[in-house]
Short mmCIF file of N, CA, C and O in Angstrom, two decimals:
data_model
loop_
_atom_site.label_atom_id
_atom_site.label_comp_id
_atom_site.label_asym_id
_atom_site.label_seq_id
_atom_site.Cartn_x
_atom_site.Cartn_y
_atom_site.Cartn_z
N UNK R 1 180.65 -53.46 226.86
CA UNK R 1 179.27 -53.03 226.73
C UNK R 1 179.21 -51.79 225.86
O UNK R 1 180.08 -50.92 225.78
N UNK R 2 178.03 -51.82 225.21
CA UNK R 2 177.75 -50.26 224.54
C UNK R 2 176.39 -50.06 225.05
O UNK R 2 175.84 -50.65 225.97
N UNK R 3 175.94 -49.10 224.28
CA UNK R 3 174.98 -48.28 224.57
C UNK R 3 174.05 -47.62 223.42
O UNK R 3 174.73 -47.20 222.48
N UNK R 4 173.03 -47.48 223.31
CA UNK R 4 172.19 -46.93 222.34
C UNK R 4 170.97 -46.14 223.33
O UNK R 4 170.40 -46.64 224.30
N UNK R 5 170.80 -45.00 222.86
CA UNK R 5 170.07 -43.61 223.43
C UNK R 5 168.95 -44.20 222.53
O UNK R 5 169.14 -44.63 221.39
N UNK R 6 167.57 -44.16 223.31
CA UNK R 6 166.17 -44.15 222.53
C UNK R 6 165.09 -42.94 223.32
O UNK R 6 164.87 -42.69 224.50
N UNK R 7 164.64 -42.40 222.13
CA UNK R 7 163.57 -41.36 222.68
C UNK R 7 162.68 -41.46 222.16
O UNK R 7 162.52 -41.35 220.94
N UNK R 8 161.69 -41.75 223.17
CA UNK R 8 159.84 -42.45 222.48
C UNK R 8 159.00 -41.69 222.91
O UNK R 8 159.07 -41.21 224.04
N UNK R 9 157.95 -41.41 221.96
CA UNK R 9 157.25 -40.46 222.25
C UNK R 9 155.60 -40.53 221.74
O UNK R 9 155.42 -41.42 220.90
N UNK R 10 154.62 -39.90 222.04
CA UNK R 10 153.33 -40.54 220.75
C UNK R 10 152.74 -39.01 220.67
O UNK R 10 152.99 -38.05 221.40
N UNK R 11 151.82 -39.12 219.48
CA UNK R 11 151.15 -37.68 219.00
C UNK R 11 150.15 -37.00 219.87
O UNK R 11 150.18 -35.77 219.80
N UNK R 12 149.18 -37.57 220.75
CA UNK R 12 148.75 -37.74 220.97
C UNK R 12 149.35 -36.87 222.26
O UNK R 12 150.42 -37.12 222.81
N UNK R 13 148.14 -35.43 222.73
CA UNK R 13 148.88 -34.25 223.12
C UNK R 13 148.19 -34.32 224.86
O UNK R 13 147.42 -33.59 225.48
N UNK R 14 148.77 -35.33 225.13
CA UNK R 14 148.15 -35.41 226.54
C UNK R 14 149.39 -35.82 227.72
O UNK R 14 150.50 -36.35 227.73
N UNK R 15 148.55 -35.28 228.54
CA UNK R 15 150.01 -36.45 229.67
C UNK R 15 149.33 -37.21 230.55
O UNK R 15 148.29 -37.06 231.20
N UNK R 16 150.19 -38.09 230.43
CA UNK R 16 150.23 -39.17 231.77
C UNK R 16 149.85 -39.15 232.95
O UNK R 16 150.31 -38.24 233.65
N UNK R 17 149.04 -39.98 233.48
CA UNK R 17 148.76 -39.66 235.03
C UNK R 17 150.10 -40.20 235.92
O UNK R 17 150.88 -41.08 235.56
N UNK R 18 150.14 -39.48 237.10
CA UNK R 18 151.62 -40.38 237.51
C UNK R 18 151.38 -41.64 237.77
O UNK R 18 150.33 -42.18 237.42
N UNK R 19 152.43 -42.33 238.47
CA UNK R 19 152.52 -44.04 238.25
C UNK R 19 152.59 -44.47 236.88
O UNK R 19 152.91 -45.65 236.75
N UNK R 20 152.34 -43.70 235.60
CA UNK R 20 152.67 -44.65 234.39
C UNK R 20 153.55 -44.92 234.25
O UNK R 20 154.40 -44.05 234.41
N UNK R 21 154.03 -46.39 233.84
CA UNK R 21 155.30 -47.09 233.37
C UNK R 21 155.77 -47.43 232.07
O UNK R 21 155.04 -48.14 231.37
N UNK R 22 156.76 -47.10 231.66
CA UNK R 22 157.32 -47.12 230.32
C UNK R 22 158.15 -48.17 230.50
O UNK R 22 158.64 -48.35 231.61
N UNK R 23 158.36 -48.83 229.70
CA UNK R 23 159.27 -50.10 229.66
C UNK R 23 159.91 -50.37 227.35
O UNK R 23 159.51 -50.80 226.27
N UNK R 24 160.81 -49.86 227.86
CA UNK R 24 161.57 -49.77 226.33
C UNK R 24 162.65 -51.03 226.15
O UNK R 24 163.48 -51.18 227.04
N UNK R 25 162.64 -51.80 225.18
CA UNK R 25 163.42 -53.13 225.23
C UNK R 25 164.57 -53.39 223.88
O UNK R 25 164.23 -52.92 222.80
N UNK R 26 165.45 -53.87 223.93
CA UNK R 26 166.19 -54.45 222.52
C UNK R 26 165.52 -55.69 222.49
O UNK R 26 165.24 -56.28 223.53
N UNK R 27 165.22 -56.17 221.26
CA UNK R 27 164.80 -57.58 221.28
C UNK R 27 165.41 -58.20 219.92
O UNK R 27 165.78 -57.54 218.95
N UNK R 28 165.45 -59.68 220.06
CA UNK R 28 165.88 -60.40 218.42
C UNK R 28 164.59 -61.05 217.88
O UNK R 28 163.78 -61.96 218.02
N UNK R 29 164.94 -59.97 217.18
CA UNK R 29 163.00 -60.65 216.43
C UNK R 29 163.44 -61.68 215.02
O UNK R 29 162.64 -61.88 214.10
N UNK R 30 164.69 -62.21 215.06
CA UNK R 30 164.99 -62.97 213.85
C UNK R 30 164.38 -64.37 213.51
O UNK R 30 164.46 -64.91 212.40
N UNK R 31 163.75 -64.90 214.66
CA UNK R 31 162.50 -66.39 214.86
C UNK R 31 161.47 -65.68 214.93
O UNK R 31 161.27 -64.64 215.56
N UNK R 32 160.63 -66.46 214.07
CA UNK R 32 159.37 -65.89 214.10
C UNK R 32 158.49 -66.91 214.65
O UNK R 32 157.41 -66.56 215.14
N UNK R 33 158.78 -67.99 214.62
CA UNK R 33 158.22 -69.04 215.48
C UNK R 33 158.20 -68.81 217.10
O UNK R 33 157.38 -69.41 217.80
N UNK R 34 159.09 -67.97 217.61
CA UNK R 34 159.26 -67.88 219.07
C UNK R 34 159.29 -66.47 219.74
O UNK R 34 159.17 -65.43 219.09
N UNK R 35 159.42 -66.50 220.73
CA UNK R 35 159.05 -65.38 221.42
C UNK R 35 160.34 -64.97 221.29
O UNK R 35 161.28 -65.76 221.16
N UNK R 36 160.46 -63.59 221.31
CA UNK R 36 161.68 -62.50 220.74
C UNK R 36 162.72 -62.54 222.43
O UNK R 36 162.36 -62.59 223.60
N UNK R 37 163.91 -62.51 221.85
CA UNK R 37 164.77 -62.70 223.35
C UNK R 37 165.33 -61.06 223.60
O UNK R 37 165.93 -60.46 222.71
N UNK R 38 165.17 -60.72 224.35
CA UNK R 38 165.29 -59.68 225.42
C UNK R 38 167.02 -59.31 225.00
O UNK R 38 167.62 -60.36 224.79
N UNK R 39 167.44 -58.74 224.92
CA UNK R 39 169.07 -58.27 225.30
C UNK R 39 169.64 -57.15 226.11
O UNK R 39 170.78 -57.04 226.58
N UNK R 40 168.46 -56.22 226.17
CA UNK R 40 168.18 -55.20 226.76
C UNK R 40 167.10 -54.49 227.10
O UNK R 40 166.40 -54.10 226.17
N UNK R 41 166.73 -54.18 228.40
CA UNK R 41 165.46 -53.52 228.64
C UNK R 41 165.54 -52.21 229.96
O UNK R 41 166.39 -52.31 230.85
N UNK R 42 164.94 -51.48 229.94
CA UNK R 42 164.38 -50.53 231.19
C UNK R 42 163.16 -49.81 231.48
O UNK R 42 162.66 -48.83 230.94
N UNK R 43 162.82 -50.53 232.45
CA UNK R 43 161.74 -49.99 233.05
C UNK R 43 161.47 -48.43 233.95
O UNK R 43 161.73 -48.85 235.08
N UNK R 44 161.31 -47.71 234.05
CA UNK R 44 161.03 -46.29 234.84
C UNK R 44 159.60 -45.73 234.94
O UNK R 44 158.84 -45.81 233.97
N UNK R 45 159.25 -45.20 236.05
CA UNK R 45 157.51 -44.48 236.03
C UNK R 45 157.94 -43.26 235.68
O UNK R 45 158.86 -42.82 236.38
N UNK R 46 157.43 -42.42 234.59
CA UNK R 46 157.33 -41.36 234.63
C UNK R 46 157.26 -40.20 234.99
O UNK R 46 156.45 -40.21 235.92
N UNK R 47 157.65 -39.04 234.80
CA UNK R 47 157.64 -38.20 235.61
C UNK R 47 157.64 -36.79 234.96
O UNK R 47 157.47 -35.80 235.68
N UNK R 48 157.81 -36.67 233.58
CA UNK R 48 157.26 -36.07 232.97
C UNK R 48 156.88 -35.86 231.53
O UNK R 48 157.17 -36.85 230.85
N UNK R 49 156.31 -34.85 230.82
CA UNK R 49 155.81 -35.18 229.30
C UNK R 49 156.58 -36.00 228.83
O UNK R 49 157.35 -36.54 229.63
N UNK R 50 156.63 -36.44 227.22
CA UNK R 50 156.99 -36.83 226.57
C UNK R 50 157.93 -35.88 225.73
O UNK R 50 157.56 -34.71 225.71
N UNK R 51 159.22 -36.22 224.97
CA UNK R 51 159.81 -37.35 224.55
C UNK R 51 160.34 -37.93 226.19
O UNK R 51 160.62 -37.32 227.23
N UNK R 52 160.32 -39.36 225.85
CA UNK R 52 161.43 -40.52 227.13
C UNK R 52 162.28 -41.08 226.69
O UNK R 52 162.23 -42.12 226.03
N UNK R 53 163.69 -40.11 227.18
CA UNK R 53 164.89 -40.63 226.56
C UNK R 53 165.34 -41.24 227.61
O UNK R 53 165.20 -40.84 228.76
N UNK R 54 166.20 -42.80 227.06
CA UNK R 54 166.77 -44.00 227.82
C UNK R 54 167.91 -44.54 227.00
O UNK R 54 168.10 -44.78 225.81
N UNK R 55 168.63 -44.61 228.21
CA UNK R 55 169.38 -45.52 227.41
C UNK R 55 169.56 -46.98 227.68
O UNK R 55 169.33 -47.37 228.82
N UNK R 56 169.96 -47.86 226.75
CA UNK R 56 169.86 -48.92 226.55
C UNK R 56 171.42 -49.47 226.50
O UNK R 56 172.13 -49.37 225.50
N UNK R 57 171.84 -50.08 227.80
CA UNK R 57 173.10 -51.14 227.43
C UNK R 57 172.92 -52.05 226.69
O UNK R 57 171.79 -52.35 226.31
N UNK R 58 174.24 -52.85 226.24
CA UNK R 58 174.02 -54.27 225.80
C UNK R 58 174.97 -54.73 225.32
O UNK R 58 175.68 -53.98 224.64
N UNK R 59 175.29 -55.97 225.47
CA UNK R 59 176.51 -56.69 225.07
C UNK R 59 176.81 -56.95 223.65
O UNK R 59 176.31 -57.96 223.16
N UNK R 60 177.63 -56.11 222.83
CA UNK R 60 177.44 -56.72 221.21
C UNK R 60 178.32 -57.76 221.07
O UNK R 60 179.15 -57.68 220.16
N UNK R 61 178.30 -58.79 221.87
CA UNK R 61 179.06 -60.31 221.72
C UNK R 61 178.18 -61.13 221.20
O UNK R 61 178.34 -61.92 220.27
N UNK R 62 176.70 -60.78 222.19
CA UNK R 62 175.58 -61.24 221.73
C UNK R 62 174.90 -61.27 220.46
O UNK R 62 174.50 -62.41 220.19
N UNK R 63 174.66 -60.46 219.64
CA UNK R 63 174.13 -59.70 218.16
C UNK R 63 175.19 -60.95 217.36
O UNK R 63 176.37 -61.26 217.48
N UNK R 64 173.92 -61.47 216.43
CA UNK R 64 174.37 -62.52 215.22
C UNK R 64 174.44 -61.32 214.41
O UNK R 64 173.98 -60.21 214.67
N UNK R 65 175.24 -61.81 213.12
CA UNK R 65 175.44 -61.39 211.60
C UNK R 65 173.73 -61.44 211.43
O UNK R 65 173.14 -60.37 211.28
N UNK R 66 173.09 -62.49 211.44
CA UNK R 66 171.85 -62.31 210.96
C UNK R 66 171.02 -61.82 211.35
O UNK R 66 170.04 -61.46 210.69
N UNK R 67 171.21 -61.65 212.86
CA UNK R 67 170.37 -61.32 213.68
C UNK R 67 169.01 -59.91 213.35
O UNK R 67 169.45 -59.14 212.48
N UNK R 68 168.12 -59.65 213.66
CA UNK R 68 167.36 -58.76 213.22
C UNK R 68 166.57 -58.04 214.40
O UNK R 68 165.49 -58.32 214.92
N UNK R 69 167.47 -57.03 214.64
CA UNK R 69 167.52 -56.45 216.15
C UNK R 69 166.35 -55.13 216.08
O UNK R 69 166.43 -54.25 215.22
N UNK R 70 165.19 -55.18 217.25
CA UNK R 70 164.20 -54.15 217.32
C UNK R 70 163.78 -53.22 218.57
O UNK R 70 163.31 -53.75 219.57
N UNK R 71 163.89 -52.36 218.51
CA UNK R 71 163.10 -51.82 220.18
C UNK R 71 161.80 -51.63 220.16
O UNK R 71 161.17 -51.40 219.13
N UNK R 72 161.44 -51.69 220.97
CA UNK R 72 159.99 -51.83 221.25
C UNK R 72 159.73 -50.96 222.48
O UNK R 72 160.64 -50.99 223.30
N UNK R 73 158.77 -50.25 222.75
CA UNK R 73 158.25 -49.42 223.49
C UNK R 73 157.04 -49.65 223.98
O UNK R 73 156.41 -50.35 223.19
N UNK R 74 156.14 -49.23 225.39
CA UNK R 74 155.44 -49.57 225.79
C UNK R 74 154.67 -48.73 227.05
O UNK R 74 155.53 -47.95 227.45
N UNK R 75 154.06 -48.63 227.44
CA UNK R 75 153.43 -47.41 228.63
C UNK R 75 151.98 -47.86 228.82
O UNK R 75 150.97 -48.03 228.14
N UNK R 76 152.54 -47.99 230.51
CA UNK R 76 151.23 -48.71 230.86
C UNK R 76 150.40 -47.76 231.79
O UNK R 76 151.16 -46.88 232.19
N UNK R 77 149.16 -47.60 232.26
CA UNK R 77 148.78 -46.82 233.42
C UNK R 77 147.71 -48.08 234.04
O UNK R 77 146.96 -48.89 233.50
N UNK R 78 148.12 -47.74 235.57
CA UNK R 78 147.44 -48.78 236.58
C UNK R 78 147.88 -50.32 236.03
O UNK R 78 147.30 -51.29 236.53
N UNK R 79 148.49 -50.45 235.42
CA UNK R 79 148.80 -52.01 235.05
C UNK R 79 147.99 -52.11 233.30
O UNK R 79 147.73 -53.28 233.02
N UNK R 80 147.71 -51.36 232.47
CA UNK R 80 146.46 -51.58 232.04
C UNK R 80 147.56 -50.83 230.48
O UNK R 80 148.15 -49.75 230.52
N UNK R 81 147.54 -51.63 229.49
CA UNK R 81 148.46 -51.17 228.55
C UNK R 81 147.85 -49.56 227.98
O UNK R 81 146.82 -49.17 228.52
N UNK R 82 148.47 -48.71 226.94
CA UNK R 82 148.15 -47.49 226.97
C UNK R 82 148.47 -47.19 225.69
O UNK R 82 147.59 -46.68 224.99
N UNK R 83 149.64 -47.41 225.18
CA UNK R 83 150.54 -47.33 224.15
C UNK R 83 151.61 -47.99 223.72
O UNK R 83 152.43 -47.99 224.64
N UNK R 84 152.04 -48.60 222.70
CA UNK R 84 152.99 -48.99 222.36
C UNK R 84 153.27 -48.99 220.96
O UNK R 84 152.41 -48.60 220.16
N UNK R 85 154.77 -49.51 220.48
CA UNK R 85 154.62 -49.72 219.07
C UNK R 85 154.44 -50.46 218.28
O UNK R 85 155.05 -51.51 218.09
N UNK R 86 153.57 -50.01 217.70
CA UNK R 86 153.33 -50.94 216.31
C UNK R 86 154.30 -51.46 215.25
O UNK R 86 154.29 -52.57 214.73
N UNK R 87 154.92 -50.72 215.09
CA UNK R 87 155.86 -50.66 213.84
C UNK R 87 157.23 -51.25 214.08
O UNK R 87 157.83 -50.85 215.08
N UNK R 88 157.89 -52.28 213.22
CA UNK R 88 159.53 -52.62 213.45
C UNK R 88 160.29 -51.40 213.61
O UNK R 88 160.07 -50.38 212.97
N UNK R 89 161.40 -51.56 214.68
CA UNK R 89 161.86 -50.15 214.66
C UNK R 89 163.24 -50.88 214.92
O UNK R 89 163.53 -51.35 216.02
N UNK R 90 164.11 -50.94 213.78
CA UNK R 90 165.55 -51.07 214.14
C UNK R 90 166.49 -50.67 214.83
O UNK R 90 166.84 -49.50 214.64
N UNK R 91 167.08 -51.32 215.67
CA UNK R 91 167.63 -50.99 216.80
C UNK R 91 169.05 -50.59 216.76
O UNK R 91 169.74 -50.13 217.68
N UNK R 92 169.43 -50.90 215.30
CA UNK R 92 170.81 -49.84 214.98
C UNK R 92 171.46 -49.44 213.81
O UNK R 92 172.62 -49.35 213.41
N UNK R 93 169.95 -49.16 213.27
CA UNK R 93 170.11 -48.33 211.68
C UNK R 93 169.99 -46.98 211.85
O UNK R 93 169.52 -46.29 210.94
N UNK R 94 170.37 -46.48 212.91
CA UNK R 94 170.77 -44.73 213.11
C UNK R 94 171.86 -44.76 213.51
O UNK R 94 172.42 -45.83 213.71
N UNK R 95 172.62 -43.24 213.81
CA UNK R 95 173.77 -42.82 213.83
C UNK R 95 173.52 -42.32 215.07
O UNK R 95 172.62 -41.61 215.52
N UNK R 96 175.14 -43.17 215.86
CA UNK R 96 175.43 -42.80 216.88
C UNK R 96 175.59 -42.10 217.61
O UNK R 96 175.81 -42.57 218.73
N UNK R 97 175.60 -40.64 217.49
CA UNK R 97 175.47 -39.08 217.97
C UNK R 97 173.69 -38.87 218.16
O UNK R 97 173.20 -38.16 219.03
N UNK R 98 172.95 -39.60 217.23
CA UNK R 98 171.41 -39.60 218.05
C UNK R 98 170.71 -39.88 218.28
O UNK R 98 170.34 -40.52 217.30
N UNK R 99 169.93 -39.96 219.05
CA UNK R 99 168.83 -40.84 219.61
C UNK R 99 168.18 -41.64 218.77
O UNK R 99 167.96 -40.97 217.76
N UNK R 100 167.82 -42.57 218.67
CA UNK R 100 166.46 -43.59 218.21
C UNK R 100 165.27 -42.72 218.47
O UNK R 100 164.79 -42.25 219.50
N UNK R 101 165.02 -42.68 217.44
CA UNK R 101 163.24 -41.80 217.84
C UNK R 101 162.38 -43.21 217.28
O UNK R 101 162.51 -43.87 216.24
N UNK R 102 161.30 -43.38 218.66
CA UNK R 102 160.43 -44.19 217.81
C UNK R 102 159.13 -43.82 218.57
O UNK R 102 159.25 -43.42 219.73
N UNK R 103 158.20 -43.89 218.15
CA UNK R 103 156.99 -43.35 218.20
C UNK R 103 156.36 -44.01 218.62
O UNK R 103 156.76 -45.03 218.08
N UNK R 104 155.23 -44.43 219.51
CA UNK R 104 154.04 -45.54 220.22
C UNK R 104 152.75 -44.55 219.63
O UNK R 104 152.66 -43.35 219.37
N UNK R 105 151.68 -45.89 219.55
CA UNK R 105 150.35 -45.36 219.11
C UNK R 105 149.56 -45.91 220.01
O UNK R 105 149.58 -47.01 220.56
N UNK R 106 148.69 -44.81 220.11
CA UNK R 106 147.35 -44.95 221.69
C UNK R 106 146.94 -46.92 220.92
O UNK R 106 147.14 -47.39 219.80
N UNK R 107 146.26 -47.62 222.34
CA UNK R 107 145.92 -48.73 222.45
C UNK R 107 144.80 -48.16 222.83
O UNK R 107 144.65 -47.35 223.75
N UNK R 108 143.60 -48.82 221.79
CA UNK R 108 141.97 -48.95 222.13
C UNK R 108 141.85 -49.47 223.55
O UNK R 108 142.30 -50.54 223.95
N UNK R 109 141.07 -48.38 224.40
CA UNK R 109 140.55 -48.85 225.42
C UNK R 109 139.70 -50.30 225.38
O UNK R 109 138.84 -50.30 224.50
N UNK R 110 139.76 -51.36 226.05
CA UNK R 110 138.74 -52.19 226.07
C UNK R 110 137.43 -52.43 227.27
O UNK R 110 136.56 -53.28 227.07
#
């Protein structure tokens, strides 16, 4: 197993009510026809500001040559989405001494 450190965070200068849940994932986004397969994920409620550093196991037996590997981030309050990311965020085009920084953007209330 290895490991990859991610720290997610958004601009947006507020905090969380407690009970929010963050849920940060590895996924293979290399089909675009299908839903992205999971390789790694963790869930935790918060507990304080932002940045949320996690780390992420995962088996690199799994990971194709082609494969096109992303994390994804997410924060929910009361069940009710809040933030997440927009943007592809490669899951191991940084250097191993530091964190993955990836950023979530507020979700329009509906």
């Amino acid at each position: 197993m290895k490991a990859i450190t991610v720290s997610i965070w958004y601009r947006e200068r507020i905090m969380l009510p407690p009970g929010s849940v963050v849920e940060v994932r590895i996924e293979d986004a290399s089909h675009a026809d299908t839903s992205a397969a999971v390789l790694s994920s963790s869930t935790f409620v918060v507990a304080s500001g932002p940045p949320y550093d996690v780390v992420l196991d995962y088996d690199p037996a799994m990971l194709e040559p082609q494969g096109r590997y992303g994390v994804r981030a997410r924060i929910s309050v009361d069940g009710v989405l809040r933030f997440t990311t927009t943007e592809y965020v490669p899951a191991f085009d940084h250097r191993d001494d530091e964190p993955l920084m990836v950023m979530m953007s507020a979700v329009a209330p509906t």
